[in-house]
Amino acid sequence: MAKIAAAEKPVEELTKKEAAAELARLAEEIAGHDRRYYQDDAPTVTDAEYDTLRRRNLDIEARFPELKLEESPSERVGAAPTGRFAKVRHAVPMLSLDNAFAEEDVAEFLARVRRFLRVAEEAPLDIVAEPKIDGLSLTLRYEKRKLVSAATRGDGYEGENVTANARTIKDIPDSLPKAAPDIVEVRGEVYMLHKDFAALNERLAEAGQKTIANPRNGAAGSLRQIDPSVTASRPLKFFAYTWGEVSKLPSETQSGVLAAFESWGFKVNPLMRVCRSAAEALEFYREIGEKRARLGYDIDGVVYKVDRLDLQERLGFVSRSPRWAIAHKFAAEQAQTILKGIDIQVGRTGALTPVARLEPITVGGVVVTNATLHNEDYVRGIGSDGEPIREGRDLRIGDTVTIQRAGDVIPQIVDIDLAKRPKGAEPYVFPTECPVCASKVVREVNPKTGKRDSVARCTGGLVCPAQSVEKLKHFASRNAFDIEGLGDKQIEAFHAERLIATPADIFTLSKRLPAADLAEKEGYGAVSAKNLYASIDGRRTIPLHRFIYALGIRHVGETNAKLLARSYGTYDAFQPAMIAAADPESEAWSELDSIAGIGDVVARAIVDFYAEDHNREALDALLKEVTVEPAEAIDASSSPVAGQTVVFTGSLEKMTRDEAKAMAERLGAKVAGSVSKKTDLVVAGPGAGSKLKDAEKHGVKVIDEAGWFTLIGKG
Ligand code: IVH
């Protein structure tokens, strides 16, 4: 990470000549960061470092206004569009916000507003405060209440047309209710929830693709996919917080307009608050700072806006930002602590991951004790692109390190204080043998790039207890066999006692360990023992895609498992084909390799899996215990809703209305728009109103969305 301004002179000490050179240098550096942030989705500095550069630029310009460059960063927002998408000129520019870092900056902002408006210090002045979402801004244009275009900010004046992609985002309505004006541009932030970001990275890693650094880059990269179906597969969210062109504003205040947006079907940040004084606004900032870690999405500060729109209008803009709003940024969350040790974890596919054990330290309100060290190179100070990280400094036990919890939820070690390194500290030696089973550790050579893989793997396969236990955890996990009561801890215990070694053992456990005996074990009782066996028995039948996913084959995550299930239809067709595909000349291989979405690396991994005798033995035993359902389209006549009349009402979260309708119809149901005594079933989401009352009146069964998925067997 670049060190900024550390060695540079304070602005007050610059000569005019130095100031001119500094402005030129800053313009270039900021433009480079803008490009990496906006176009490549790959920033190389933190927001705080970037803000420092911009602030320095502004400070120098304030001291030497005559030196201000025509192309000054203070006149520009972001970077020009990348050119892959068509360009859209914004009807009203999408500008940026000025930043405040200290409470005094906020007080100064409010005082400035009052001075400008000639509002006395004691007179009321409502300020709307809300979290500053760390995503990317998007403008949505509705004409005659239909979404006609969606565009990114770009350079503030011209953005990229991402309409098709925006349409796949569930928080973005396709049409607005009658109350909305003829023309309205709703603006807000596209972002990704931490949990969705983690799941996306898991999927990418499984598919052997590059993972994404943080949720903001995840949101930006997902929104700017050329293929909208890729965007659709990535769960993006949207908060509305401002607007562009509007033919008739629905209110006279900022908070009123946002309330109208909400009533039109947009999501508005629920934490938004109208504050009556500077003290209240700062209190809000502190509260949000405390809640930050638990929000489930990244924010990088708080935004304050003058509530009354007539006052906003009077205040107007200065260069790139409104005079009526300011962003109060959070300080980057960093803290120093000691690296006490480096442990190696062995994963399901044998990957050895070094984990830093830290002297516990609070960073931004959260106690951090571990930090991922990714891989051997990372410990040595080499990044995934082969370039040095931490200026090439390697990590040694006993080092004093700087921990950062930035937008990222996973804490990172961003720096080492070499002056504090204990005498005689030795470079860390990465194990050449698996710390669990002592098998050899290898770093494979990527056949595509010819480069050594950054991941070191244990070659022990199922001989390695760490790998086999991780495989079992995966097998029983939610999206695989989903065996309730058989979580990570239970599997570790059964595995340690040699009661479960392969998946089939799960299903034969009750024969070897009757419920009465299990009930005697620590952590169990008569009821929980009975429940565990009931939930195991409840999973003796499983859809093909879940079964394939459960096998834990390298590179085969849920997406690939579904592709394979759809392509082969039944397990009886799948397994022999995978065995036959071992011959690269065979038709089976070319069939597998030609499935859209399944590349060489994935195909190879599946074939390798089936080529192992011990895997086939484990499968034979497992197939004696479970039945794998074919993936064919569900037979409408046997569907639980065939012939029924179903009504969907309220908001649905896992599917759009259209999807729900198509799904119900595929299952042989009729979908109606209103509830009558002929209705068989009402599926009601949050916010359901009169239809729910009608259902009560006619005594119609009501279930929620989750109930629907359970009913049709997809729960
Ligand atoms: S209001 C005239 N409100 O921050 C600009 N912006 O640094 C009005 N942002 O471009 C923007 N959360 O991408 C506003 N609650 C919020 C925001 C927010 C995030 C972003 C937005 C904007 C940038 C400004």
XYZ file of C-alpha atoms and ligand atoms in Angstrom:
739
model
C 0.000 0.000 0.000
C 1.352 3.392 -0.944
C 2.564 5.596 1.857
C 0.966 8.970 1.424
C 2.080 12.399 2.479
C 4.296 10.965 5.186
C 7.506 12.483 3.886
C 5.836 15.414 2.206
C 6.010 18.911 3.505
C 3.032 20.408 5.285
C 1.036 22.614 2.916
C 1.921 25.767 4.884
C 5.625 25.233 4.216
C 5.427 24.756 0.461
C 6.986 27.346 -1.788
C 4.947 28.391 -4.782
C 7.155 26.325 -7.084
C 6.842 23.266 -4.884
C 3.079 23.787 -4.671
C 2.743 23.814 -8.463
C 4.724 20.597 -8.723
C 2.678 19.034 -5.936
C -0.612 19.915 -7.656
C 0.563 18.303 -10.880
C 1.739 15.217 -9.043
C -1.497 14.950 -7.046
C -3.652 15.363 -10.160
C -1.844 12.483 -11.769
C -1.878 10.281 -8.702
C -5.576 10.902 -7.985
C -6.487 10.241 -11.620
C -4.648 6.915 -11.384
C -6.529 5.962 -8.233
C -9.820 7.019 -9.833
C -9.098 4.804 -12.791
C -8.268 1.807 -10.601
C -11.335 2.401 -8.415
C -13.986 3.279 -10.974
C -12.877 1.425 -14.085
C -10.867 -1.538 -12.895
C -12.705 -2.117 -9.595
C -9.264 -2.691 -8.131
C -8.232 0.191 -5.857
C -4.707 0.119 -4.467
C -5.194 2.572 -1.603
C -7.727 2.755 1.199
C -10.491 5.338 1.125
C -8.763 7.205 3.939
C -5.509 7.425 1.975
C -7.399 8.579 -1.088
C -9.240 11.209 0.907
C -5.928 12.456 2.302
C -4.672 13.040 -1.241
C -7.802 14.900 -2.241
C -7.723 16.980 0.916
C -4.068 17.896 0.329
C -4.930 18.930 -3.205
C -7.755 21.132 -1.906
C -5.564 22.657 0.806
C -2.847 23.585 -1.670
C -5.450 25.080 -4.007
C -6.863 27.097 -1.137
C -3.407 28.545 -0.418
C -2.463 29.136 -4.075
C -5.776 29.574 -5.954
C -3.872 30.889 -8.973
C -2.103 27.537 -9.381
C -5.298 25.504 -9.658
C -5.156 23.283 -12.740
C -7.901 23.274 -15.276
C -7.968 19.505 -14.951
C -7.831 19.663 -11.176
C -9.201 16.625 -9.307
C -11.350 19.046 -7.313
C -13.298 19.756 -10.497
C -13.805 16.137 -11.332
C -15.719 13.203 -9.837
C -14.675 9.659 -10.532
C -13.400 8.597 -13.907
C -14.790 8.527 -17.429
C -16.790 5.419 -18.386
C -14.857 2.337 -19.469
C -16.295 2.034 -22.948
C -17.784 -1.443 -22.770
C -21.262 -0.086 -22.159
C -23.127 2.569 -24.066
C -22.794 6.022 -22.533
C -25.620 7.919 -20.904
C -25.515 11.653 -20.273
C -27.042 12.457 -16.902
C -29.920 14.924 -17.109
C -28.693 16.338 -13.803
C -25.006 15.715 -12.967
C -24.217 13.095 -10.320
C -21.899 14.988 -8.085
C -20.003 14.028 -5.023
C -19.926 14.993 -1.362
C -17.433 17.012 0.564
C -15.827 15.093 3.424
C -15.574 15.825 7.113
C -13.223 13.778 9.267
C -13.479 15.436 12.657
C -16.418 16.672 14.707
C -15.120 20.217 14.253
C -15.464 19.814 10.462
C -19.127 18.925 10.988
C -19.709 21.857 13.324
C -18.035 24.115 10.761
C -20.279 22.742 8.004
C -23.413 23.439 10.031
C -22.200 26.909 10.973
C -21.460 27.640 7.306
C -24.961 26.533 6.316
C -26.496 28.777 8.960
C -24.326 31.719 7.950
C -25.202 31.258 4.303
C -28.926 31.081 5.043
C -28.770 33.682 7.802
C -30.375 31.245 10.214
C -29.542 32.119 13.808
C -27.681 29.593 15.909
C -30.686 28.925 18.140
C -33.227 28.711 15.297
C -34.302 25.212 14.264
C -32.596 23.642 11.239
C -33.498 20.027 10.496
C -30.691 17.829 9.248
C -31.261 14.363 7.819
C -28.545 11.919 8.865
C -28.080 8.524 7.282
C -25.320 5.957 6.772
C -22.982 6.478 3.831
C -23.226 3.207 1.943
C -19.963 1.900 0.518
C -21.143 0.652 -2.841
C -21.511 2.376 -6.171
C -24.021 4.972 -7.135
C -26.681 4.341 -9.712
C -29.309 6.566 -11.271
C -32.631 5.087 -12.372
C -34.769 7.002 -14.824
C -38.516 6.373 -14.859
C -40.686 7.817 -17.578
C -44.430 7.405 -17.238
C -43.637 5.207 -14.230
C -41.633 2.657 -16.221
C -37.916 2.117 -15.715
C -36.316 3.303 -18.946
C -32.654 3.525 -18.056
C -30.119 2.869 -15.352
C -26.660 4.374 -15.378
C -23.529 4.401 -13.253
C -22.016 7.700 -12.167
C -19.016 7.591 -14.511
C -17.340 10.995 -14.397
C -20.440 12.603 -12.890
C -21.736 13.866 -16.222
C -21.726 10.737 -18.305
C -22.071 7.204 -17.014
C -22.517 3.704 -18.345
C -25.850 2.329 -19.425
C -26.395 -0.725 -17.230
C -30.184 -0.908 -17.602
C -30.414 -4.622 -18.385
C -28.293 -5.428 -15.362
C -30.161 -3.085 -13.032
C -33.420 -4.779 -13.972
C -32.182 -7.982 -12.370
C -31.867 -6.290 -8.964
C -34.853 -7.115 -6.788
C -34.753 -3.839 -4.824
C -35.230 -1.891 -8.074
C -38.865 -1.703 -9.172
C -39.578 -2.033 -12.868
C -42.573 0.227 -12.628
C -43.865 2.798 -10.155
C -47.359 3.303 -8.772
C -49.746 5.992 -10.048
C -48.680 8.436 -7.348
C -45.232 8.806 -8.934
C -44.621 11.716 -11.334
C -44.181 11.348 -15.111
C -40.444 11.789 -14.954
C -38.314 10.864 -11.993
C -34.698 9.843 -11.598
C -34.189 7.920 -8.386
C -30.580 7.717 -7.260
C -28.913 5.575 -4.700
C -26.280 3.003 -3.956
C -25.920 -0.546 -5.214
C -24.247 -2.697 -2.584
C -23.722 -6.270 -1.517
C -24.447 -7.849 1.863
C -21.451 -9.347 3.651
C -23.011 -12.785 3.608
C -23.732 -12.625 -0.116
C -20.209 -11.385 -0.743
C -18.748 -14.305 1.200
C -20.934 -16.778 -0.707
C -19.936 -15.222 -4.040
C -16.256 -15.538 -3.207
C -16.775 -19.117 -2.181
C -18.402 -19.839 -5.520
C -15.619 -18.106 -7.420
C -12.970 -19.989 -5.466
C -14.729 -23.276 -6.116
C -14.793 -22.530 -9.804
C -11.084 -21.809 -9.669
C -11.677 -18.128 -10.424
C -10.143 -15.060 -8.841
C -11.862 -13.956 -5.668
C -12.951 -10.366 -4.996
C -11.310 -8.112 -2.428
C -14.356 -6.522 -0.796
C -18.129 -6.158 -1.153
C -17.858 -2.808 -2.953
C -15.753 -4.308 -5.695
C -18.148 -7.247 -5.721
C -21.096 -4.924 -6.285
C -19.278 -2.864 -8.921
C -17.992 -5.903 -10.785
C -21.387 -7.590 -10.668
C -23.298 -4.562 -11.920
C -20.889 -4.067 -14.772
C -21.107 -7.567 -16.193
C -21.652 -7.712 -19.922
C -24.057 -10.615 -19.491
C -27.106 -9.621 -17.374
C -27.644 -13.234 -16.333
C -24.343 -13.047 -14.462
C -25.568 -9.928 -12.655
C -28.827 -11.735 -11.906
C -26.920 -14.582 -10.252
C -25.240 -12.107 -7.895
C -27.443 -10.803 -5.108
C -27.176 -7.020 -5.311
C -29.175 -4.616 -3.158
C -30.113 -0.980 -3.609
C -30.791 1.915 -1.212
C -32.392 5.076 -2.650
C -31.093 8.336 -1.127
C -31.372 11.141 -3.662
C -32.723 12.053 -7.081
C -31.883 13.713 -10.387
C -34.462 15.134 -12.770
C -38.022 15.062 -11.377
C -41.117 16.498 -13.077
C -42.891 17.014 -9.765
C -41.322 16.460 -6.370
C -43.560 14.509 -3.984
C -42.548 16.534 -0.906
C -40.865 19.694 0.303
C -38.279 17.915 2.409
C -35.483 15.415 1.834
C -37.041 13.014 4.352
C -40.467 13.444 2.728
C -39.155 12.575 -0.737
C -37.468 9.483 0.659
C -40.720 8.461 2.355
C -42.407 8.782 -1.055
C -39.650 6.662 -2.648
C -40.328 4.034 -0.026
C -44.049 4.077 -0.746
C -43.230 3.558 -4.439
C -41.391 0.349 -3.613
C -37.788 1.476 -3.095
C -35.646 0.521 -0.130
C -34.588 3.502 1.941
C -32.033 3.064 4.693
C -34.033 2.250 7.847
C -31.510 4.044 10.084
C -32.140 7.454 8.525
C -32.980 10.060 11.173
C -33.992 13.716 11.203
C -31.711 15.537 13.675
C -32.530 18.897 15.229
C -29.061 20.005 16.272
C -25.348 19.436 15.730
C -25.292 17.445 18.963
C -28.017 15.133 17.711
C -26.235 14.644 14.403
C -22.970 13.757 16.144
C -24.823 11.403 18.470
C -26.191 9.675 15.377
C -22.642 9.343 14.011
C -21.489 7.686 17.233
C -24.454 5.318 17.292
C -23.890 4.266 13.701
C -20.201 3.761 14.448
C -21.178 1.323 17.163
C -23.703 -0.497 14.999
C -21.406 -0.545 11.984
C -19.934 -4.001 12.497
C -23.377 -5.591 12.830
C -25.145 -3.948 9.879
C -24.304 -6.733 7.470
C -23.110 -4.327 4.772
C -20.282 -1.831 4.442
C -20.656 1.827 5.261
C -17.820 4.307 5.392
C -19.395 7.177 7.276
C -22.544 9.170 7.768
C -24.106 11.738 5.410
C -25.812 14.860 6.738
C -28.233 16.746 4.490
C -30.306 19.869 5.082
C -33.874 18.549 5.202
C -35.806 21.449 3.646
C -35.563 21.400 -0.142
C -36.088 25.162 -0.499
C -33.015 25.642 1.678
C -31.075 23.062 -0.355
C -31.924 25.048 -3.441
C -30.694 28.292 -1.905
C -27.484 26.670 -0.736
C -26.669 25.223 -4.142
C -23.291 23.747 -5.123
C -19.609 24.599 -4.937
C -17.619 22.942 -7.741
C -18.151 19.235 -7.311
C -20.301 19.045 -4.169
C -23.523 20.419 -2.734
C -23.245 23.071 -0.027
C -26.233 21.456 1.716
C -24.642 18.096 2.469
C -21.456 16.599 3.841
C -20.065 13.114 4.405
C -18.694 12.497 7.896
C -16.222 9.695 7.272
C -15.163 7.011 9.724
C -11.481 6.822 10.446
C -9.934 3.691 8.931
C -10.159 1.041 11.580
C -6.634 0.055 12.386
C -4.842 -1.108 15.471
C -1.461 -2.525 16.367
C -0.980 -5.886 18.010
C 1.456 -8.789 18.246
C 1.580 -11.768 15.917
C 1.773 -14.596 18.428
C 1.802 -17.515 16.056
C 0.921 -18.870 12.643
C -1.334 -21.913 12.493
C -2.022 -23.978 9.435
C -5.579 -25.052 8.666
C -6.212 -27.906 6.264
C -9.394 -27.585 4.239
C -11.720 -29.978 2.474
C -9.679 -30.038 -0.712
C -6.388 -30.177 1.171
C -5.531 -26.483 0.850
C -3.177 -25.343 3.610
C -4.199 -21.913 4.871
C -1.969 -20.036 7.305
C -3.891 -18.158 9.995
C -2.383 -15.442 12.173
C -2.964 -15.851 15.908
C -2.964 -12.392 17.386
C -2.805 -10.860 20.794
C -6.530 -9.986 21.055
C -7.179 -6.389 20.051
C -10.268 -4.263 19.525
C -10.509 -2.799 16.037
C -13.535 -0.616 15.396
C -15.520 -2.159 18.223
C -14.788 -5.794 17.377
C -12.264 -8.015 19.120
C -9.898 -9.532 16.601
C -7.859 -12.605 17.510
C -7.170 -14.119 14.082
C -6.426 -12.834 10.623
C -6.185 -14.838 7.457
C -2.762 -14.984 5.885
C -4.116 -16.533 2.661
C -1.065 -18.532 1.565
C 2.686 -19.012 1.741
C 3.480 -16.068 -0.547
C 1.327 -13.717 1.472
C 3.326 -14.518 4.611
C 6.509 -13.823 2.646
C 5.212 -10.422 1.496
C 4.206 -11.337 -2.048
C 0.718 -10.521 -3.349
C -1.472 -12.668 -5.584
C -0.206 -10.800 -8.641
C 3.407 -11.557 -7.758
C 4.006 -7.942 -6.695
C 5.315 -7.117 -3.220
C 2.794 -6.370 -0.473
C 3.683 -4.517 2.770
C 6.673 -3.288 0.739
C 7.868 -6.862 0.591
C 8.229 -7.323 4.348
C 7.674 -10.910 5.504
C 5.787 -11.800 8.679
C 7.637 -13.285 11.618
C 6.312 -14.544 14.902
C 6.621 -11.835 17.552
C 6.193 -9.046 14.989
C 4.199 -5.945 15.859
C 1.611 -5.730 13.110
C -1.084 -3.286 12.026
C -4.503 -4.885 11.687
C -7.138 -3.318 9.532
C -10.820 -4.029 9.426
C -11.746 -1.928 6.432
C -14.751 -2.396 4.193
C -13.640 -5.985 4.340
C -15.179 -8.115 7.048
C -12.069 -10.280 7.309
C -9.288 -8.520 9.212
C -6.053 -8.080 7.309
C -2.480 -7.471 8.372
C -1.549 -4.336 6.466
C 1.801 -3.447 7.955
C 4.696 -4.570 10.125
C 6.741 -2.369 12.414
C 10.266 -3.582 11.718
C 11.716 -1.425 14.493
C 9.800 -3.545 16.979
C 10.805 -6.919 15.521
C 12.258 -9.130 18.290
C 15.961 -9.867 17.939
C 16.627 -13.208 16.334
C 13.121 -13.533 14.840
C 13.407 -16.050 12.014
C 11.491 -16.051 8.726
C 8.464 -18.311 8.878
C 9.039 -21.686 7.256
C 5.975 -23.007 5.493
C 5.443 -26.719 6.168
C 6.421 -29.195 3.466
C 4.420 -31.903 5.205
C 0.762 -31.751 6.175
C 0.621 -30.832 9.880
C -2.322 -33.223 10.292
C -1.398 -36.381 8.345
C 2.261 -35.780 7.425
C 1.602 -36.367 3.726
C 3.664 -34.365 1.282
C 2.561 -30.804 0.557
C 2.711 -29.605 -3.063
C 2.120 -26.413 -4.947
C 0.696 -27.452 -8.285
C 1.612 -25.783 -11.515
C -1.377 -24.175 -13.194
C -1.609 -25.832 -16.619
C -3.011 -22.645 -18.141
C -0.483 -20.117 -16.908
C 2.461 -22.393 -16.211
C 2.788 -20.606 -12.874
C 3.059 -22.254 -9.496
C -0.303 -22.152 -7.734
C -0.316 -19.932 -4.651
C -2.168 -22.635 -2.729
C -0.160 -25.419 -1.096
C -2.069 -28.690 -0.836
C -1.830 -31.793 1.269
C -1.619 -34.838 -1.012
C -3.128 -37.141 1.601
C -6.685 -37.143 0.207
C -9.022 -39.133 2.447
C -6.044 -40.490 4.379
C -5.767 -37.014 5.863
C -8.167 -36.793 8.811
C -8.431 -33.022 8.361
C -9.593 -33.409 4.776
C -11.983 -36.237 5.536
C -13.559 -34.411 8.435
C -13.950 -31.239 6.336
C -15.485 -33.314 3.537
C -17.984 -34.782 6.000
C -18.890 -31.318 7.287
C -19.484 -30.209 3.739
C -21.535 -33.324 3.032
C -23.939 -32.610 5.907
C -24.015 -28.837 5.381
C -27.008 -26.725 4.471
C -26.844 -26.701 0.737
C -25.740 -30.332 0.556
C -27.522 -33.019 2.632
C -28.661 -30.436 5.156
C -28.715 -32.788 8.126
C -30.024 -30.901 11.096
C -28.262 -31.707 14.344
C -25.131 -32.856 12.539
C -23.067 -29.701 12.595
C -19.309 -29.211 12.540
C -18.848 -30.015 16.241
C -20.879 -33.219 16.120
C -19.053 -34.421 13.020
C -15.693 -33.723 14.626
C -16.746 -35.747 17.684
C -18.127 -38.721 15.718
C -15.072 -38.670 13.484
C -12.683 -38.609 16.442
C -14.448 -41.627 17.924
C -14.217 -43.384 14.566
C -17.996 -43.692 14.416
C -18.214 -41.781 11.133
C -15.414 -41.973 8.593
C -17.268 -41.808 5.265
C -20.663 -40.352 4.285
C -22.338 -43.777 4.302
C -21.418 -44.118 7.983
C -23.806 -41.266 8.768
C -26.704 -43.380 7.562
C -25.601 -46.542 9.351
C -24.757 -44.793 12.592
C -28.053 -45.682 14.282
C -27.335 -49.396 13.759
C -23.957 -49.128 15.427
C -24.972 -46.579 18.014
C -28.653 -47.021 18.899
C -30.530 -43.916 20.014
C -30.547 -45.134 23.629
C -26.722 -45.298 23.633
C -26.320 -41.972 21.848
C -28.594 -40.438 24.489
C -25.982 -41.365 27.104
C -23.286 -39.340 25.352
C -22.270 -35.912 26.434
C -24.292 -33.232 24.735
C -27.178 -35.567 23.944
C -30.389 -36.620 25.628
C -33.222 -38.946 24.667
C -34.939 -36.265 22.589
C -31.917 -34.923 20.738
C -30.706 -38.456 19.955
C -34.079 -39.341 18.495
C -34.194 -36.060 16.555
C -30.765 -36.583 15.042
C -31.689 -40.008 13.692
C -35.006 -38.686 12.440
C -33.286 -35.903 10.527
C -30.732 -38.333 9.079
C -33.557 -40.610 7.931
C -35.365 -37.615 6.515
C -32.490 -37.120 4.092
C -32.348 -40.571 2.581
C -33.836 -39.138 -0.593
C -32.029 -36.230 -2.199
C -32.196 -34.252 -5.451
C -29.385 -34.994 -7.899
C -27.778 -31.541 -7.816
C -27.518 -31.568 -4.044
C -26.042 -35.046 -4.129
C -23.358 -34.019 -6.626
C -22.576 -30.879 -4.652
C -22.363 -32.882 -1.412
C -19.538 -35.023 -2.810
C -17.216 -32.074 -2.346
C -15.412 -32.540 -5.654
C -12.890 -29.765 -6.199
C -14.276 -26.901 -8.319
C -17.806 -28.325 -8.125
C -19.864 -25.839 -6.173
C -23.610 -25.446 -6.305
C -23.668 -23.809 -9.715
C -21.620 -26.508 -11.385
C -23.541 -29.225 -9.562
C -26.784 -27.849 -10.983
C -25.312 -27.692 -14.485
C -24.204 -31.309 -14.229
C -27.539 -32.452 -12.805
C -29.418 -30.757 -15.606
C -27.125 -32.198 -18.249
C -27.179 -35.807 -17.066
C -30.642 -36.024 -15.529
C -30.029 -39.025 -13.268
C -27.213 -40.280 -11.113
C -27.365 -43.589 -12.976
C -26.439 -41.699 -16.114
C -23.935 -39.407 -14.427
C -21.566 -41.768 -12.646
C -20.834 -44.161 -15.553
C -20.305 -41.165 -17.818
C -17.754 -39.671 -15.405
C -15.907 -42.980 -15.196
C -15.903 -43.351 -18.974
C -14.690 -39.765 -19.365
C -11.332 -40.787 -17.912
C -10.432 -41.654 -21.503
C -9.725 -38.299 -23.147
C -10.614 -39.759 -26.544
C -14.046 -40.894 -25.351
C -17.364 -39.399 -26.256
C -18.095 -39.171 -22.529
C -15.170 -36.773 -22.092
C -16.131 -34.545 -24.980
C -19.722 -34.482 -23.754
C -18.638 -33.418 -20.270
C -16.135 -30.904 -21.563
C -18.689 -29.344 -23.890
C -21.234 -28.470 -21.204
C -21.516 -24.694 -21.226
C -20.077 -23.418 -17.965
C -17.975 -26.507 -17.248
C -14.392 -25.822 -18.252
C -11.400 -28.126 -18.591
C -10.227 -27.643 -15.035
C -13.609 -28.544 -13.563
C -14.095 -31.503 -15.921
C -10.615 -32.830 -15.034
C -11.370 -32.545 -11.311
C -14.573 -34.580 -11.668
C -12.881 -37.269 -13.734
C -10.006 -37.449 -11.233
C -12.499 -37.842 -8.408
C -14.205 -40.808 -10.078
C -10.883 -42.367 -11.017
C -10.045 -42.924 -7.348
C -11.007 -46.396 -6.105
C -11.642 -45.207 -2.579
C -14.100 -42.574 -3.815
C -16.001 -45.177 -5.783
C -16.087 -47.521 -2.813
C -17.409 -44.719 -0.625
C -20.067 -43.954 -3.255
C -21.146 -47.593 -3.550
C -21.668 -47.737 0.188
C -23.509 -44.411 0.213
C -25.841 -45.373 -2.635
C -26.955 -48.403 -0.629
C -28.283 -45.937 1.940
C -29.737 -43.087 -0.093
C -31.900 -42.567 -3.162
C -30.927 -39.861 -5.615
C -33.848 -38.179 -7.314
C -33.617 -37.420 -11.016
C -33.300 -33.802 -12.076
C -36.050 -33.938 -14.688
C -38.789 -31.354 -14.676
C -41.200 -32.036 -11.891
C -44.183 -34.040 -13.022
C -47.134 -31.713 -12.651
C -49.571 -34.513 -11.889
C -47.615 -35.554 -8.813
C -46.958 -32.006 -7.630
C -48.489 -30.952 -4.326
C -50.139 -27.909 -5.892
C -51.391 -29.467 -9.129
C -54.870 -28.236 -9.983
C -54.916 -25.676 -7.161
C -55.583 -21.962 -7.451
C -52.815 -19.937 -5.816
C -52.566 -16.213 -5.053
C -49.240 -14.456 -4.297
C -49.403 -11.270 -2.276
C -47.059 -8.973 -0.367
C -43.382 -8.710 -1.194
C -41.462 -11.840 -2.066
C -37.762 -12.006 -1.327
C -36.423 -15.080 -3.045
C -38.245 -14.700 -6.360
C -39.937 -12.071 -8.434
C -43.693 -12.204 -8.986
C -43.122 -13.454 -12.512
C -40.846 -16.220 -11.341
C -43.346 -17.239 -8.666
C -46.114 -17.407 -11.253
C -44.024 -19.396 -13.725
C -42.960 -21.790 -10.997
C -46.505 -22.375 -9.783
C -47.721 -22.951 -13.315
C -44.941 -25.396 -14.053
C -46.191 -27.329 -11.040
C -49.692 -27.464 -12.489
C -51.237 -24.689 -10.366
C -53.367 -21.809 -11.565
C -52.271 -18.368 -10.418
C -55.004 -15.829 -9.693
C -54.808 -12.116 -8.951
C -57.443 -11.939 -6.268
C -58.686 -14.131 -3.446
C -62.114 -15.742 -3.600
C -63.695 -18.820 -2.134
C -62.291 -20.755 -5.090
C -58.726 -19.948 -3.996
C -56.881 -22.899 -2.499
C -53.777 -21.201 -1.210
C -52.414 -17.716 -0.502
C -48.664 -17.158 -0.358
C -48.156 -13.948 1.598
C -44.938 -11.998 2.015
C -44.317 -8.995 4.263
C -46.644 -6.063 3.668
C -49.552 -8.206 2.457
C -52.797 -6.304 2.939
C -56.359 -6.768 1.748
C -55.774 -10.133 0.101
C -54.713 -11.513 3.433
C -57.983 -10.294 4.957
C -59.915 -11.858 2.065
C -58.149 -15.145 2.709
C -59.251 -15.041 6.330
C -62.794 -14.272 5.278
C -62.965 -17.257 2.936
C -60.994 -19.532 5.226
C -58.239 -19.981 2.639
C -54.936 -21.475 3.783
C -52.143 -18.867 4.046
C -48.415 -19.673 3.985
C -45.288 -17.521 3.684
C -42.586 -17.696 1.039
C -40.511 -20.200 2.994
C -43.634 -22.316 3.456
C -44.136 -22.266 -0.300
C -40.651 -23.597 -0.964
C -41.157 -26.304 1.637
C -44.495 -27.230 0.122
C -43.085 -27.683 -3.361
C -40.120 -29.604 -2.018
C -37.466 -26.977 -2.548
C -37.193 -25.890 1.059
S -26.103 11.822 -1.253
C -24.848 15.338 -4.533
N -26.302 9.873 0.437
O -21.220 8.837 -1.638
C -24.491 13.969 -4.059
N -24.538 9.783 -1.148
O -19.065 10.839 -1.824
C -25.574 13.429 -3.182
N -23.201 7.732 -0.984
O -21.769 9.832 -4.942
C -25.183 12.100 -2.675
N -24.300 6.828 0.678
O -22.150 7.343 -4.269
C -25.605 10.364 -0.591
N -26.660 8.185 1.987
C -25.970 8.686 0.969
C -24.877 8.009 0.404
C -24.181 8.594 -0.650
C -23.304 6.673 -0.177
C -22.151 7.867 -2.018
C -22.656 8.284 -3.366
C -22.029 9.625 -3.618
C -20.798 9.530 -2.775
C -20.310 10.895 -2.411
